[in-house]
Amino acid sequence: MQNGSIVCSVSLEEVSGTGSIIKKTQHKNVTLTLGRDEFKELQLFLDLPKKVMHMCIREVVVHKKFMKDGKATIRLPDQRLQLLISNCPPDKLAVFLKTLQTKLEVLREKGFVSQRQRMLSEEPRAFTEISPLTIKDLQLAQTANRGRNEANTLSTTLSSGGVKRKFVPSEGQENLPAESAANKTTISKKQKVCNNISPSKIIVQPVKLNKEQMSVLEAVLRGRNIFFTGSAGTGKSFLLKRIIGALPPHHTYITASTGVAACHIGGTTLHAFAGIGSGKGDLTQCVELASRQQVAQHWRRCHHLIIDEISMVDGDYFEKLEAVARNVRKSDQPFGGIQLIVSGDFLQLPPVAKGSNKARFCFQTSAWHKCIQTTLELKEVHRQSDSHFIKVLQSVRLGLCPSYVTETLMKTSRNKVECNGLLATQLCTHKEDVESINQHKLKGLEGASRTFAATDSEMVYKQSLDKLCPASSTIELKCGAQVLLCKNLDVQRGLVNGARGIVTGFEPGVEGLPIVKFACGLHETIKLARWTFRMGGGLMVTRKQIPLKLAWAISIHKSQGMTLDCVEISLSKVFECGQAYVALSRAKSLEGLRVVGFTGDCVRANTDVLRFYTKLQLIQNSVEPREVKAKHENTVKFW
Ligand SMILES: Nc1ncnc2c1ncn2[C@@H]1O[C@H](COP(=O)(O)OP(=O)(O)OP(=O)(O)O)[C@@H](O)[C@H]1O
Ligand SMILES: [Mg+2]
């Protein structure tokens, strides 16, 4: 499938001159192709079961507010048609629409063939799929647009009929790969109408998957049930976001073991998706719960299930889910035929223990070995760039504490970690410590406080929202409070999830929104943000709240998955394998890290996990070429 084609659902609407809908037909799983006719003009080709439609494109209005959800509308006013696209992989949709808009802009600049020329032509009808978008196309569209703005200015003063511009193409014609067009370019929200496209506003972001990550993406697109692992900061969650963009939204469910981790990838918890409560009931009870109409509907619709931070998923629960999936979907295939895309690092935090019993890891279940066909490992660390620090972290991950690890980490206790006047975030092993540090620091500040209460769309889901949503139901703030942004507000400007700042004041008026000075230098009024979650029954539930959290301290469990600029860690009360590693690996650099209470005892790795990972390593060492069939027909691949 090229950049000029998408597979999606289309609702085709014929509209009257006044805009009302005359006829509407729905088509699932159809191919929409962008191409050129015999005159090199743009055509949309819709391959329907009973007929094929060719739509000439000269005028187009594109609505892409919900592109992230795989939805967009293409209006063809001159043909009184509109196509409501849904269930399209968001990245593919982005490339498709961008190609359409840019190619049309270029064509408009060259000029269309007249109706007379068309009628007199003896060319046979033709349709060829559009060539990929090139840098040259983007430049042409940019120049055309700039020229049009100039022409508009001229025509108002000189009343000239039209101004023809010359374009001098740059050297070479570089193809933009699908991936880059989809993910490297973002277009200003206001660019909805093709006529108004302004490529000068296109921001090129250098976010490219590396070779390891590409291999994972390819395996996913080949339909493999995959587990990909790798140490902290190797870009597992980053890659998941790209995988999500490449899969059809209707059939893809995004989950993680915890609410915070789920929020990083725009999903929900695995528990909320599964709808079987804690999963402690017997199989019959769990199947009954999952067979409730709305829950079962999701189980049946799910073709691809994404699970991040798998290390914290209880093995018994995973095994139960596998059986439930087969039952509800009435399929004997592993996990009822759902493609599993599982990510995480078992050397980070384990599942929460049940009383005195240690919980099993997922890989210790038969369901795991039945389902997972491919295991891949990401090795390149992106979060840290200092090779010595990376080496220290790798040792801690494996539960090793040679003298250079102790020396390096002990030395950080002398660091005065502060960024732009902000104190370091304190990572604590225990929730109670977090709460008491934050409240103590807040009380210590002078001046009146303001409390912001969340508005939940369904009050009965308050408890679930408290677990899922990074913003709490109430937050008390004061001038001088140290806070952390818990939502991406403007990635380009650095207002990202995890960005830290200090409250410097409140807007006047009833709402009294907080004003925050961020470590990156920005000074912003923080408006209410909205989070929407899909509950087990399929109900969409929303919380509106100020996207801030007190950030003098956070728990290590909540920090799993985060990247932090400056962090202070107290390791004297470590109680879990992987806990010290999770905490330490949040830091981007040794300079931004201060460790107190460090002893060799803090460094602990689970022996079962080590054995599991060692088995994979042994395979790596003994096998050439680098892909092998392992036990249970699983493919294990290393780089
Ligand atoms: N290919 C890449 N190029 C550049 N930066 C990348 C790439 N992949 C990931 N990153 C960056 O590396 C950082 C860590 O990525 P991410 O949080 O996805 O790691 P992770 O493996 O999920 O870590 P953890 O195990 O702690 O959850 C992020 O800032 C991310 O943007
Ligand atoms: Mg992650």
mmCIF file of N, CA and C and ligand atoms in Angstrom, residues 236-237 308-309 383 561, ligand 2:
data_model
loop_
_atom_site.group_PDB
_atom_site.id
_atom_site.type_symbol
_atom_site.label_atom_id
_atom_site.label_comp_id
_atom_site.label_asym_id
_atom_site.label_seq_id
_atom_site.Cartn_x
_atom_site.Cartn_y
_atom_site.Cartn_z
ATOM 1 N N LYS A 236 10.509 2.473 24.371
ATOM 2 C CA LYS A 236 9.421 1.499 24.201
ATOM 3 C C LYS A 236 8.068 2.219 24.080
ATOM 4 N N SER A 237 7.821 3.142 25.012
ATOM 5 C CA SER A 237 6.532 3.842 24.969
ATOM 6 C C SER A 237 6.463 4.773 23.756
ATOM 7 N N ASP A 308 1.242 -1.702 27.754
ATOM 8 C CA ASP A 308 2.554 -1.162 28.140
ATOM 9 C C ASP A 308 2.794 -1.463 29.619
ATOM 10 N N GLU A 309 4.049 -1.387 30.019
ATOM 11 C CA GLU A 309 4.464 -1.671 31.398
ATOM 12 C C GLU A 309 3.944 -3.035 31.842
ATOM 13 N N ARG A 383 17.148 8.060 26.592
ATOM 14 C CA ARG A 383 16.878 9.020 27.678
ATOM 15 C C ARG A 383 18.158 9.665 28.183
ATOM 16 N N GLY A 561 8.088 5.137 33.812
ATOM 17 C CA GLY A 561 7.696 5.628 32.488
ATOM 18 C C GLY A 561 8.047 7.098 32.271
HETATM 19 MG MG MG B 2 7.830 3.568 28.877
#
